[in-house]
Coordinates of C-alpha atoms in Angstrom, one line a residue:
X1 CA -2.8 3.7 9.5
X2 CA -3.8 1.9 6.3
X3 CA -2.1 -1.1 5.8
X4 CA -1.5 -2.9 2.1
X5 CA -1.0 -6.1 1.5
X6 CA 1.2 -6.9 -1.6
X7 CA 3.1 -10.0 -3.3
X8 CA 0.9 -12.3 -3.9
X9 CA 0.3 -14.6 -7.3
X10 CA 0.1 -17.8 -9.0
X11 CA 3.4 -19.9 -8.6
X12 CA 4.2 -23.8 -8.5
X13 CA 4.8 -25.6 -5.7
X14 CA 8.2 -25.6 -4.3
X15 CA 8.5 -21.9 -5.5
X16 CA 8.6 -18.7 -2.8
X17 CA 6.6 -15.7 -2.7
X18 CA 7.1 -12.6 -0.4
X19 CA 4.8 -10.9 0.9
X20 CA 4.8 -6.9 1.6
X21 CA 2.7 -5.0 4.6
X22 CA 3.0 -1.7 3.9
X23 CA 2.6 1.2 6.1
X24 CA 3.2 -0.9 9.4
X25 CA 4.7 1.7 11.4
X26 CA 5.7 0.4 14.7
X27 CA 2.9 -1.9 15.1
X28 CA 2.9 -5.4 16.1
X29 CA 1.8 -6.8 12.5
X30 CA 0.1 -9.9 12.3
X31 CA -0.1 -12.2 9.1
X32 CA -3.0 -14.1 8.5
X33 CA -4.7 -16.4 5.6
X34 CA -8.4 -17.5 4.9
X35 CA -9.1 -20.1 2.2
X36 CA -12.0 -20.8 0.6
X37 CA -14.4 -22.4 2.4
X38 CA -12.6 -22.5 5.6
X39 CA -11.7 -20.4 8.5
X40 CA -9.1 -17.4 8.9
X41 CA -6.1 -18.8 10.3
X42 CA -3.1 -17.4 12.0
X43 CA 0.3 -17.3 9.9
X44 CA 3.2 -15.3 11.4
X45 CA 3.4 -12.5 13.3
X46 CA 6.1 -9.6 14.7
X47 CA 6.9 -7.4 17.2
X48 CA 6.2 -3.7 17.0
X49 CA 10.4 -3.5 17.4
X50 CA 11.2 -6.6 15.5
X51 CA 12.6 -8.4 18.4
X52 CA 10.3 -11.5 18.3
X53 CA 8.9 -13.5 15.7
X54 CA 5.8 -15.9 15.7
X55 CA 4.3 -18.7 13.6
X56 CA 1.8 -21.1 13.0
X57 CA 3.2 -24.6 13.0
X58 CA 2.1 -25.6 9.5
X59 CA 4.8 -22.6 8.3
X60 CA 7.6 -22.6 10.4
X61 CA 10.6 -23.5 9.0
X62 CA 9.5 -22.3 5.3
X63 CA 8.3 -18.5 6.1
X64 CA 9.8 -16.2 7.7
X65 CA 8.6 -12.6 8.7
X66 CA 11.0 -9.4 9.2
X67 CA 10.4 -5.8 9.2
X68 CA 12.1 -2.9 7.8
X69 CA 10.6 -0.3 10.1
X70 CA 12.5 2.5 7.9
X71 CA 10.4 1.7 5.5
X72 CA 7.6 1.0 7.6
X73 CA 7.1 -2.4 5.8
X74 CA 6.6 -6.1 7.2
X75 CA 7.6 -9.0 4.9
X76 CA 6.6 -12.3 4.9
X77 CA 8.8 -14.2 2.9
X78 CA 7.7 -17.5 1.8
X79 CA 9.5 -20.9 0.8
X80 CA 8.7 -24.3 -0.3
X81 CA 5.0 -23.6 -1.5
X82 CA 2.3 -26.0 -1.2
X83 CA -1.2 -26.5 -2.6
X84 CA -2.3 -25.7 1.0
X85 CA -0.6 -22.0 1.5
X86 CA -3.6 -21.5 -1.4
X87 CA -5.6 -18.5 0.5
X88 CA -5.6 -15.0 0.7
X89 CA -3.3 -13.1 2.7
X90 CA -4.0 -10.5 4.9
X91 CA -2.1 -8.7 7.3
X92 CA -3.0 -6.7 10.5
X93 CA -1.5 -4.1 13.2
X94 CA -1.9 -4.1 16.8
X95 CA -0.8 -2.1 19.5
X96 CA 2.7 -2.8 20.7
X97 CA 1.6 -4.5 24.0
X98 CA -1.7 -6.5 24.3
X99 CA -3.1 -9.2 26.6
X100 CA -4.7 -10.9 23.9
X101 CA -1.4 -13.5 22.1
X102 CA 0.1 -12.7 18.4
X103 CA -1.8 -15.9 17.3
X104 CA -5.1 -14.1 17.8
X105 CA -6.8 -11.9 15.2
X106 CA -8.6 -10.3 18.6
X107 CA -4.9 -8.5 19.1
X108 CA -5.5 -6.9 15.7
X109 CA -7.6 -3.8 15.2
X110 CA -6.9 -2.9 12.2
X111 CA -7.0 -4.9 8.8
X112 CA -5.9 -4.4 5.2
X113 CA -6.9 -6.0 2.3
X114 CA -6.1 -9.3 1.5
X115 CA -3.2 -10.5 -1.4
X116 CA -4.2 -13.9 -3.2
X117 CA -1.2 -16.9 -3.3
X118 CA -2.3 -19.5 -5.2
X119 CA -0.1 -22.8 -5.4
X120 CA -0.2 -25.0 -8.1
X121 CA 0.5 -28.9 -7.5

């Protein structure tokens, strides 16, 4: 599977973005965002079948993931912007059951390349 990450841009803050993961297939996706100058951090993540839904504290309540495994895209739909969402995105697959938790980019084997979000104050 290739995955491609879509969606992203330059918006003000307050505005919302989504996000596309294409060809997801039935894969646990994971979304994930590095900033400059700082770490990769954990964003959201979903079930291979949908049926669960997982996210970093500093996002929940303003994104929200959901798949549409018909068209074998994951979506990460984004509200009330800030100056800190600035990174780029990347999403990742992983196999439907794992030992290793949806927070951790060790879940994830494979990677696509990143979208940029950049939020405007």
């Amino acid at each position: 599977v290739q995955l491609q990450a879509s969606g992203g841009g330059l918006v003000q803050s307050g505005a919302s973005l989504r996000l596309s993961c294409a060809d997801s297939d039935r894969y646990s996706i994971g979304w994930f965002r590095q900033a400059p100058g700082k770490e990769r951090e954990f964003v959201a993540a979903i079930r291979w079948d949908g049926r669960g839904s997982y996210y970093a504290d500093s996002v929940k309540g303003r994104f929200t993931i959901s798949r549409d495994n018909a068209k074998n895209t994951v979506y990460l739909q984004m509200n009330s912007l800030k100056p800190e969402d600035t990174a780029v995105y990347y999403c990742a697959a992983g196999p439907k059951n794992s030992g290793e938790s949806y927070s951790s980019g060790n879940r994830y084997g494979i990677w696509g390349q990143g979208t940029l979000v950049t939020v405007s104050s």
